[in-house]
CSV table of C-alpha atoms and ligand atoms in Angstrom, one decimal:
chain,number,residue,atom,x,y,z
A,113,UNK,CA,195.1,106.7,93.5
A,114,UNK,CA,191.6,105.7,92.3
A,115,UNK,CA,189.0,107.2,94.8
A,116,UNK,CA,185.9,104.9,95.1
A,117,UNK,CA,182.9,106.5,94.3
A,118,UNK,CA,182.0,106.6,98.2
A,119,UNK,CA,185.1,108.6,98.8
A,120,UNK,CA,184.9,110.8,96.4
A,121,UNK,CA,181.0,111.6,97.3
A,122,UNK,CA,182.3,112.2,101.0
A,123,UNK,CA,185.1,114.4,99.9
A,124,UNK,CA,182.3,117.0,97.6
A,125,UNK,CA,180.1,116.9,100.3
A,126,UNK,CA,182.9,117.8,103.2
A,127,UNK,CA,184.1,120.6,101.1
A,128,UNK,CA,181.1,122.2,101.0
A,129,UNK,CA,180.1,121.4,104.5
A,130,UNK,CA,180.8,124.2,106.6
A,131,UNK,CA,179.8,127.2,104.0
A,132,UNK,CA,176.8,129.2,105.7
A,133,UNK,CA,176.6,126.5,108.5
A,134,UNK,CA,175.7,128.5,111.8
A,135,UNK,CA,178.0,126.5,114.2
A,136,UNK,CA,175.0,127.3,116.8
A,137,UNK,CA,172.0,125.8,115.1
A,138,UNK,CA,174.4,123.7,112.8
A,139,UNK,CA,171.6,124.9,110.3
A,140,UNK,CA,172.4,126.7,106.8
A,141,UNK,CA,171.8,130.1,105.7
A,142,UNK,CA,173.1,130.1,102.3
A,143,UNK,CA,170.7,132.7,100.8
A,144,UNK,CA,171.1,133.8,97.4
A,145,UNK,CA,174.1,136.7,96.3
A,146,UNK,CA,175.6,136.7,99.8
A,147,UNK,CA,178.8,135.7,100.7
A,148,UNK,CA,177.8,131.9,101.2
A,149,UNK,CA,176.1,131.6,98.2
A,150,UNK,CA,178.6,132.5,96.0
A,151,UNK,CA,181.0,130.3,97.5
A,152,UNK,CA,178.7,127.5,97.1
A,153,UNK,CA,179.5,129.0,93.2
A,154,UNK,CA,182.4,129.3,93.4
A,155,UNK,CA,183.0,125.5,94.2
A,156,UNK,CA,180.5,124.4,91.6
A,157,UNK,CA,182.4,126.5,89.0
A,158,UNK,CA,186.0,124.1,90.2
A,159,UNK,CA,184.1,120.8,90.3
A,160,UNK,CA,183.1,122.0,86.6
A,161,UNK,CA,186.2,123.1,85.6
A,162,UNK,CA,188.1,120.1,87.4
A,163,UNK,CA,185.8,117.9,84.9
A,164,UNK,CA,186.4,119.6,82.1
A,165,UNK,CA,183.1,120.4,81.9
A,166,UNK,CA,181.8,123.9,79.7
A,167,UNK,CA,180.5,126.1,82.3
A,168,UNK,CA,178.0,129.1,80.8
A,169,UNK,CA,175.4,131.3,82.8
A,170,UNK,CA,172.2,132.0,81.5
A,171,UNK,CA,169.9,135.4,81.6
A,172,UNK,CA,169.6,135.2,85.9
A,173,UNK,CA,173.0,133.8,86.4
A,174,UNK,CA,171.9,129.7,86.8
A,175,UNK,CA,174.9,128.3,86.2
A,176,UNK,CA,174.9,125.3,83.5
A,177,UNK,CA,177.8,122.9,83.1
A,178,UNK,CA,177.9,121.1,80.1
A,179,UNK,CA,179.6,117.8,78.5
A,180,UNK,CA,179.6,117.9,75.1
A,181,UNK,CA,178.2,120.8,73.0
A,182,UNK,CA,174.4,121.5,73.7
A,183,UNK,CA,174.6,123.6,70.4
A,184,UNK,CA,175.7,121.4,68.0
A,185,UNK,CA,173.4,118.9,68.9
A,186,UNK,CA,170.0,118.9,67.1
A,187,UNK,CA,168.2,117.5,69.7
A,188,UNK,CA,169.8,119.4,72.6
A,189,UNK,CA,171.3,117.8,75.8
A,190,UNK,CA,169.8,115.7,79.2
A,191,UNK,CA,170.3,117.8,81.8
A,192,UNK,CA,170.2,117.1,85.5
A,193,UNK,CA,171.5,118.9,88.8
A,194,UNK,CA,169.3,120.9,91.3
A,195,UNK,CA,170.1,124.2,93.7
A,196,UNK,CA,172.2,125.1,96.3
A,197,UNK,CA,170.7,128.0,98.4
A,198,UNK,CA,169.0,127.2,101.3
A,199,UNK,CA,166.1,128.0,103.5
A,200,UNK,CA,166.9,129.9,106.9
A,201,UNK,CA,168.6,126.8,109.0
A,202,UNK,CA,168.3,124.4,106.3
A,203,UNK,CA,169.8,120.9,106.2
A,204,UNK,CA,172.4,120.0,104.1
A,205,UNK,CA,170.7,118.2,101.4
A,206,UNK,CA,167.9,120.0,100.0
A,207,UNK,CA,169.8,121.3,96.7
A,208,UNK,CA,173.3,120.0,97.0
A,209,UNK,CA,172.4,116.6,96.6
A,210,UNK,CA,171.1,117.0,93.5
A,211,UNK,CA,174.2,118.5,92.3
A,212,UNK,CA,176.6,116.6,94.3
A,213,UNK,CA,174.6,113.6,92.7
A,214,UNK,CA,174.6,115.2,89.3
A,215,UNK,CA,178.8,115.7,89.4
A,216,UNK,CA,179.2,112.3,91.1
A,217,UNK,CA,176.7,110.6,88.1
A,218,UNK,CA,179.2,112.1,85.3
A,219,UNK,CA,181.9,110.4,87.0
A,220,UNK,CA,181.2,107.0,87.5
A,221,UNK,CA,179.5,107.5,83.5
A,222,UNK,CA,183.0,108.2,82.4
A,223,UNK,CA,185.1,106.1,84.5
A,224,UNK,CA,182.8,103.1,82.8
A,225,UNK,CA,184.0,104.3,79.6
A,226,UNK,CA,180.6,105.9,78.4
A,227,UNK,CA,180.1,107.9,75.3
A,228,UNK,CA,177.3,110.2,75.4
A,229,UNK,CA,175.0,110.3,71.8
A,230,UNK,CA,173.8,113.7,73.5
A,231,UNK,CA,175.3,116.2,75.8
A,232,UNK,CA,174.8,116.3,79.4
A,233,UNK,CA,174.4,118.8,81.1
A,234,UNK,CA,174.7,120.0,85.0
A,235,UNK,CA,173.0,123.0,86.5
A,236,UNK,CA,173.0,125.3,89.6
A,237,UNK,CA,169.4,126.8,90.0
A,238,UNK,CA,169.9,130.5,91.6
A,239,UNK,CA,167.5,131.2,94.5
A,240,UNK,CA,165.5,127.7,94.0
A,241,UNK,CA,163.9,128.7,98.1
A,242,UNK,CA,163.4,132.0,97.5
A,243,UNK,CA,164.4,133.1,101.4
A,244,UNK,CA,165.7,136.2,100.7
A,245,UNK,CA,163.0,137.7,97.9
A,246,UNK,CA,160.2,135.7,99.0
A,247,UNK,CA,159.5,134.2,95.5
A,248,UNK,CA,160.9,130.7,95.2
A,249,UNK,CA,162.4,128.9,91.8
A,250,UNK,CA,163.4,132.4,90.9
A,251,UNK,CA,166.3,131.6,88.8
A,252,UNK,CA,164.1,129.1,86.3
A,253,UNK,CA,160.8,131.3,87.1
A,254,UNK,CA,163.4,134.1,84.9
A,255,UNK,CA,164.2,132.2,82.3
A,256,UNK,CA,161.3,130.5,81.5
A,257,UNK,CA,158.8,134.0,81.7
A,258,UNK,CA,157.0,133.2,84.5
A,259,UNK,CA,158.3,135.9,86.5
A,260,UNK,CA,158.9,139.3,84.4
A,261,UNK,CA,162.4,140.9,85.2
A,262,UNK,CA,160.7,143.8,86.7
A,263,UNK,CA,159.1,142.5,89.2
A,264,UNK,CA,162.3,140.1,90.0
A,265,UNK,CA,164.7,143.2,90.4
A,266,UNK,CA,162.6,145.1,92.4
A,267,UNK,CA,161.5,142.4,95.1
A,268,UNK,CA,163.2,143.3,98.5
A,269,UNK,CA,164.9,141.5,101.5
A,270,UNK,CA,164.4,142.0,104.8
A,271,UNK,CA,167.0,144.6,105.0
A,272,UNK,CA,165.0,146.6,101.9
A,273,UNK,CA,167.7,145.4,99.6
A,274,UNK,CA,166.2,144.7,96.3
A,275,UNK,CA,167.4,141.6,93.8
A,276,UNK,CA,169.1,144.2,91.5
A,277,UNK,CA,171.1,145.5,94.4
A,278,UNK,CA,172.1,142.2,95.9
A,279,UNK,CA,173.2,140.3,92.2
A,280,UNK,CA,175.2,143.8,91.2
A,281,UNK,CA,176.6,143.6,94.9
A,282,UNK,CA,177.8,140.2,93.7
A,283,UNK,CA,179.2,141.1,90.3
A,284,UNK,CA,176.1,139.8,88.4
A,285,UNK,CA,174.5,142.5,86.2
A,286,UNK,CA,170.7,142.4,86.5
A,287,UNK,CA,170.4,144.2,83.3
A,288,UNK,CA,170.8,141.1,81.7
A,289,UNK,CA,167.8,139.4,83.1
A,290,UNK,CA,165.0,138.0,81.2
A,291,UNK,CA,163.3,135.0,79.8
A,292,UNK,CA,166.1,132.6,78.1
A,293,UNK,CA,164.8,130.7,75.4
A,294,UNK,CA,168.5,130.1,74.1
A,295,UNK,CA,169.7,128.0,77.2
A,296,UNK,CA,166.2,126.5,78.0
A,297,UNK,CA,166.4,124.9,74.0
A,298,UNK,CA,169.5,123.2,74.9
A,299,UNK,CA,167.3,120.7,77.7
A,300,UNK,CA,165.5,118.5,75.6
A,301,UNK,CA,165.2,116.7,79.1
A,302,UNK,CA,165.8,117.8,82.4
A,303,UNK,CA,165.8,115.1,85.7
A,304,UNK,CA,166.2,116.5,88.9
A,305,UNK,CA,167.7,114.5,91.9
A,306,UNK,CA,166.5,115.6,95.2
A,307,UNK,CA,166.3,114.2,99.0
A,308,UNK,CA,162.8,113.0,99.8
A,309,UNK,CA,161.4,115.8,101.9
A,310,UNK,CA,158.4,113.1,103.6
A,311,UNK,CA,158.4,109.8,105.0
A,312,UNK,CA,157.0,108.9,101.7
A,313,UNK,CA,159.6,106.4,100.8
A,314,UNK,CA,160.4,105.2,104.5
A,315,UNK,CA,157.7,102.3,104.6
A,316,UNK,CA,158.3,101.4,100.7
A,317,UNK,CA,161.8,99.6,100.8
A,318,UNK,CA,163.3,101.3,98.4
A,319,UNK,CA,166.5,103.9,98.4
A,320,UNK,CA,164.9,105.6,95.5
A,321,UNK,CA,161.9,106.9,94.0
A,322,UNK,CA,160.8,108.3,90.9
A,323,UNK,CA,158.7,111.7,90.9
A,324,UNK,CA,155.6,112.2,88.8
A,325,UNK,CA,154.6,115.2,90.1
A,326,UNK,CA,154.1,118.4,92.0
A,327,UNK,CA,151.0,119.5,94.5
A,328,UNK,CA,149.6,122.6,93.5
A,329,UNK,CA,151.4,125.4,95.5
A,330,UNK,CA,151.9,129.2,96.5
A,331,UNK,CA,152.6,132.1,98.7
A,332,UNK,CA,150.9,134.9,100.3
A,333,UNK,CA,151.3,137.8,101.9
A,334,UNK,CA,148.8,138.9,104.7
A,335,UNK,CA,148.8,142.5,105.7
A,336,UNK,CA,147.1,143.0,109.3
A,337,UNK,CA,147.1,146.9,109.9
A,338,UNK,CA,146.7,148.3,113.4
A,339,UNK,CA,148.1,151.1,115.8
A,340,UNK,CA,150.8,151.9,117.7
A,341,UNK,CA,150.5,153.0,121.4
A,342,UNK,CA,151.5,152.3,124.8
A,343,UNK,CA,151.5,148.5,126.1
A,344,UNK,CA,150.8,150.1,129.8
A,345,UNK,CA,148.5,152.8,129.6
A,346,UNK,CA,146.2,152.0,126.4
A,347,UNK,CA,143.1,150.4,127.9
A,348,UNK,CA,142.1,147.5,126.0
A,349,UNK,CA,139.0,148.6,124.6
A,350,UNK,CA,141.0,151.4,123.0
A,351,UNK,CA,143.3,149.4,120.8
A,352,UNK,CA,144.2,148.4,117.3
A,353,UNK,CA,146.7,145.4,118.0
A,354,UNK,CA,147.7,144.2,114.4
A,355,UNK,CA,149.3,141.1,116.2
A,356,UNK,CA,145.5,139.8,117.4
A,357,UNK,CA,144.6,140.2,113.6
A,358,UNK,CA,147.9,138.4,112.5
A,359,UNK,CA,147.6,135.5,115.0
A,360,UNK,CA,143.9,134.9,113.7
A,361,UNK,CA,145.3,134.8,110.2
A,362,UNK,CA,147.7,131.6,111.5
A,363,UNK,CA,144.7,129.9,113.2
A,364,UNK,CA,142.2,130.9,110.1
A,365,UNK,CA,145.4,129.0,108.3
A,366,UNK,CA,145.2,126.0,110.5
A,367,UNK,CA,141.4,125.8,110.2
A,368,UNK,CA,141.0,125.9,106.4
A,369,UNK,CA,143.7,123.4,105.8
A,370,UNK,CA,141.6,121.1,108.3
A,371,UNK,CA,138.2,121.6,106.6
A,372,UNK,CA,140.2,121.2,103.2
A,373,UNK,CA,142.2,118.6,103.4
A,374,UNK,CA,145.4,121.0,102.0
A,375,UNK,CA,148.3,122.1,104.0
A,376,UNK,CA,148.7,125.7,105.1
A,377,UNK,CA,151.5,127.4,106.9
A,378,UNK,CA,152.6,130.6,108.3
A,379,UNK,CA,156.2,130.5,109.3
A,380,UNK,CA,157.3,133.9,109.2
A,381,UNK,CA,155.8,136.7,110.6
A,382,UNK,CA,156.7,140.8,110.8
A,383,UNK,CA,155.2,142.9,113.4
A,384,UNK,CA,156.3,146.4,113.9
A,385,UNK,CA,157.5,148.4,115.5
A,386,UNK,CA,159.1,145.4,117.5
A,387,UNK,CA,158.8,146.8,120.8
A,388,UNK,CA,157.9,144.4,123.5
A,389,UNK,CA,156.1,147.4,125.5
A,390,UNK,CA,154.5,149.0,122.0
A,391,UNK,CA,150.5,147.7,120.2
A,392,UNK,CA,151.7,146.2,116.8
A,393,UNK,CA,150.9,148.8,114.3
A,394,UNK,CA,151.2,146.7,111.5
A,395,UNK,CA,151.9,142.9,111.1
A,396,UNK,CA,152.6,140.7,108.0
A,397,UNK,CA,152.4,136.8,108.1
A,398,UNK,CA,153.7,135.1,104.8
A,399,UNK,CA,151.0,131.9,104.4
A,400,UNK,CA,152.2,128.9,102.3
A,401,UNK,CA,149.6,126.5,101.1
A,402,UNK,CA,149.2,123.5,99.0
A,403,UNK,CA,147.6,120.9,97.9
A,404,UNK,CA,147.2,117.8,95.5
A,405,UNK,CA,143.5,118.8,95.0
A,406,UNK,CA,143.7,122.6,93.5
A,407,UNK,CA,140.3,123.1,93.6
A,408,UNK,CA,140.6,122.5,97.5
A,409,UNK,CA,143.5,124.7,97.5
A,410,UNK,CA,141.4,127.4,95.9
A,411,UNK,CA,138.8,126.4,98.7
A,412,UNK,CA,141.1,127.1,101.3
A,413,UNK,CA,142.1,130.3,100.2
A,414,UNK,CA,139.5,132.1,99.6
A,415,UNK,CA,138.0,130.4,103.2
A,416,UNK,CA,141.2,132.2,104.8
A,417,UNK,CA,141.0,135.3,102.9
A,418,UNK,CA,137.5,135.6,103.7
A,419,UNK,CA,138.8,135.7,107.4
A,420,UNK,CA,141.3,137.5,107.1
A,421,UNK,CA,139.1,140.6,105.5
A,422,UNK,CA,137.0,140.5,108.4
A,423,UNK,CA,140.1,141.0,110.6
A,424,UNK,CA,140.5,144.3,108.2
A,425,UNK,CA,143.6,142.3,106.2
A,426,UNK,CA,144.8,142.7,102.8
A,427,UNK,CA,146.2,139.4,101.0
A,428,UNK,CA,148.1,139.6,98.6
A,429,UNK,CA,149.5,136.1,96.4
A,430,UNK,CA,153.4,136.9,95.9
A,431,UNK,CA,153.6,133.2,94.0
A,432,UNK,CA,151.5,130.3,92.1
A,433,UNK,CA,152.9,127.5,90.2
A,434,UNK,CA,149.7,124.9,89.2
A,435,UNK,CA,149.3,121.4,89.8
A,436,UNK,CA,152.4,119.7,87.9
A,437,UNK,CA,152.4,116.4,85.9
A,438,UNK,CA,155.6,115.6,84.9
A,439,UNK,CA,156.1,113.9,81.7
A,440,UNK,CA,154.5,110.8,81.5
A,441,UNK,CA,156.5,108.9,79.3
A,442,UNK,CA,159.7,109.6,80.7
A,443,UNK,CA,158.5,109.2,84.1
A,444,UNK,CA,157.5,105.5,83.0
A,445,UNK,CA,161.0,105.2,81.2
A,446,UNK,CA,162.6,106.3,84.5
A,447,UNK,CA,160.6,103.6,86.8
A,448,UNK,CA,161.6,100.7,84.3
A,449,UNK,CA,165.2,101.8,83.9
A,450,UNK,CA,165.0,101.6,88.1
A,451,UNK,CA,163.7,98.2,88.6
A,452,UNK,CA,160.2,99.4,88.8
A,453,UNK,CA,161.1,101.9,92.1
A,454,UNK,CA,158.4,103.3,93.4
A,455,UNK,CA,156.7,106.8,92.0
A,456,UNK,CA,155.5,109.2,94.2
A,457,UNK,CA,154.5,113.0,93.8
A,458,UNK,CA,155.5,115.5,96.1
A,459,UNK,CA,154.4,118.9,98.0
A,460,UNK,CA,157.5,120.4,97.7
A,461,UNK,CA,157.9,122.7,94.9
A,462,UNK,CA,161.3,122.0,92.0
A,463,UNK,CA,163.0,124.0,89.7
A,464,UNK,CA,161.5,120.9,87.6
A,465,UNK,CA,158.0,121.8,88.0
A,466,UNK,CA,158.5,125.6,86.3
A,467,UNK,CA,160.5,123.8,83.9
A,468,UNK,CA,157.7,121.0,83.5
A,469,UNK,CA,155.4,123.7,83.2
A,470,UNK,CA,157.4,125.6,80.4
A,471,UNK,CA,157.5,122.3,78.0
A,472,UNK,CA,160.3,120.5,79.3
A,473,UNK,CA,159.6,117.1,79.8
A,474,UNK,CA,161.2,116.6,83.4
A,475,UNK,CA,161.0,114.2,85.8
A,476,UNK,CA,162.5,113.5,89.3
A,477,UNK,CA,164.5,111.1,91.5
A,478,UNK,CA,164.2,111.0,95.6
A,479,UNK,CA,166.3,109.5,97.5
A,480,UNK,CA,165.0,107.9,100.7
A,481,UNK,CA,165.2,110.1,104.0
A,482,UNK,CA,164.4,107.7,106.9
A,483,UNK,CA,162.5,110.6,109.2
A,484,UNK,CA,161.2,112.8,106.6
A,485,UNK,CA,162.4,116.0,108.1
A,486,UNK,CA,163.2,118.8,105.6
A,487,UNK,CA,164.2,122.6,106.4
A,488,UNK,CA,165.5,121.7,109.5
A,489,UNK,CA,169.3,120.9,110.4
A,490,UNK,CA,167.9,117.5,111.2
A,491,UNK,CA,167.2,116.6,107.3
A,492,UNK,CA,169.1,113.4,106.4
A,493,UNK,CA,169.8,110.8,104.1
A,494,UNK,CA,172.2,107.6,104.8
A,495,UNK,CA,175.8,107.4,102.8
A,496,UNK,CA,174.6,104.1,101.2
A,497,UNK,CA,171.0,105.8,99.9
A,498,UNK,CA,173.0,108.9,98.8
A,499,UNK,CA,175.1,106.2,96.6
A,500,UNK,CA,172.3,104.7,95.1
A,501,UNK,CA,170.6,107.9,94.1
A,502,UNK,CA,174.2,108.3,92.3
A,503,UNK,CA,173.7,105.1,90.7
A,504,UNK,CA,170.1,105.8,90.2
A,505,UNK,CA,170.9,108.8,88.2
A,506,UNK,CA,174.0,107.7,86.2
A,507,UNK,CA,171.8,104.8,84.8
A,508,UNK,CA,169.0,107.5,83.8
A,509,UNK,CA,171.6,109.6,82.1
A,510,UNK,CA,173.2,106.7,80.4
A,511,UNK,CA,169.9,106.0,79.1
A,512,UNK,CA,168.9,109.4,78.3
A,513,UNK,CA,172.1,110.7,76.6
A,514,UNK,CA,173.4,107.4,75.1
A,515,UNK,CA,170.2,107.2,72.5
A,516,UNK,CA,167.5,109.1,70.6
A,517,UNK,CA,164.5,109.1,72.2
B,200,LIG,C1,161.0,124.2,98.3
B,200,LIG,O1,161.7,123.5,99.0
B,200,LIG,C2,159.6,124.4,98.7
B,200,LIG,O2,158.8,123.6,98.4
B,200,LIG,O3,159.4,125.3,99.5
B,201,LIG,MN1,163.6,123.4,99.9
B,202,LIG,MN1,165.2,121.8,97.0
């Protein structure tokens, strides 16, 4: 029986539905070397093998999927595909239906008869959210030397696990990690599909959009010391209450991103010891922040840090990627090859920006989501968008792997 394309994308995406979905929240928590994450592998690994596709890990365990010999080809191969960890209660498509896409786009290439000039190639970014270690695009932050294996391997989860732990804990051997310039010279071109994460394309008419770009953004830790003593008997004037420190951070957040123009976030916070009935005696709030404008991101942060100090806080940046331009020329050839869709950039940060920013010409396709919600359970994308992002891609691949550029 011949599946049409719209079966065949409903039968990937149900197979991978329920793994690390909380039935409670119906959010997922598929966080990277636990259990759900390396089913989500696991899965990838049969939709490979079920393609005859050649599947090969590089230095931090991405997994690459290839059609065609990368190797053997003096120019290298296109390569597409996205991530599929998630953010705590994430929706469904922020990762998967990049890959789903990117599986989906080999299909209807071959079942048209198409002969790739070039290999393509699919991949599964490790730890693209960074929710576990708190640094996100790990896996192509490894391989491309923006993030030094020590400092990977020794970055901790919330239980004080560190990454070396957790990947031998899931068979990988951490030993192995480092910069990869072996698998990143078999991308001569890398084009990442992802669900819009705005209302950017709601008001534009169009299913899809090409990306140009990626706002300048980071993370930071703030550090609000304090003391511990009784909630009851410790008279006001007596205290050191980190929390007081650590909600002025959020507000000092709020209030620079207002003056700036940027966006600034805190959305996780640790106060200890955790007692309701206890004064905080420390408190750490993680602060995203970003911006089109970096010098007004710069602005921003130094006007929250500034506050923070006075509050007796230590902040500390735990991530930085730079304003992004994606390759210009390709991004052009993408827009033409899609009827002139729109091109947008983008505050959410992409395994394609650290590969952008390591020389790989990259660019991006978004697919329209009609209320813009993103890390929430209430991300979505309609069946008939999800197609044409499928479509989308497999013409981009056609036209990327079927001639010299
Ligand atoms: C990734 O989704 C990010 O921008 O945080
Ligand atoms: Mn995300
Ligand atoms: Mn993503």
């Amino acid at each position: 029986m011949v599946m049409t394309q719209a079966a065949t994308f409903e039968q990937l995406w149900s197979a991978i539905a329920d793994i690390g979905r909380d039935p409670t929240t119906g959010g997922y928590r598929r966080f990277a070397w636990t259990a759900s994450d390396e089913s989500m592998r696991e899965w990838f690994s049969g939709e490979c093998a079920a393609r005859g596709l050649h599947l090969t890990e590089d230095r931090m365990g991405n997994q690459w999927a290839w059609w065609g010999d990368p190797d053997s080809s003096a120019t290298g191969g296109v390569a597409t595909g996205s991530h599929l960890d998630s953010v705590p209660d994430g929706g469904a498509f922020d990762g998967p239906l990049g890959v789903v896409s990117a599986l989906l786009a080999i299909d209807r290439l071959r079942s048209a008869g198409f002969t790739p000039q070039r290999p393509i190639g699919v991949v599964n970014f490790v730890d693209e959210e960074g929710a576990r270690f708190g640094v996100s695009c790990a896996g192509s932050r490894v391989i491309t030397g923006v993030l030094s294996p020590d400092r990977a391997l020794a970055l901790r989860d919330a239980d004080g696990v560190t990454m070396a732990e957790a990947m031998r804990a899931a068979g990988q051997d951490p030993e192995r990690l480092g910069p990869d310039p072996e698998a990143l010279a078999r991308v001569s071109s890398f084009i990442e599909l992802h669900i819009e994460q705005g209302r950017g394309l709601v008001d534009r008419g169009s299913a899809v959009a090409v990306g140009n770009g990626i706002w300048a953004h980071g993370r930071w830790r703030i550090e609000t010391p304090g003391e511990a003593n009784h909630a009851g008997t410790t008279r006001l004037t007596d205290r050191r209450d980190a929390a007081i420190g650590c909600a002025q951070a959020v507000l000092a957040a709020r209030a620079a991103a207002e003056a700036y123009g940027t966006l600034a976030t805190v959305g996780k916070i640790n106060i200890k010891p955790g007692g309701v009935n206890a004064i905080a005696s420390s408190a750490t709030a993680w602060l995203d922040a970003r911006a089109a404008d970096e010098p007004a991101l710069r602005a921003t942060l130094a006007q929250i840090e500034a506050e923070v100090t006075r509050s007796g806080a230590i902040m500390a940046e735990e991530s930085w990627t730079p304003l992004t331009a994606f390759d210009d020329a390709l991004v052009r050839r993408l827009a033409d090859l899609l009827d002139g869709a729109p091109v947008m950039s983008t505050g959410a940060g992409h395994d394609a920006g650290i590969l952008a920013n390591a020389g790989v010409p990259a660019a991006m396709i978004f697919v329209r989501n009609p209320t813009g919600a993103s890390h929430t359970p209430a991300e979505w994308a309609a069946p008939e968008d999800c197609l044409a992002g499928v479509e989308a891609l497999a013409t981009v691949m056609a036209d990327l792997a079927g001639a010299e550029k």
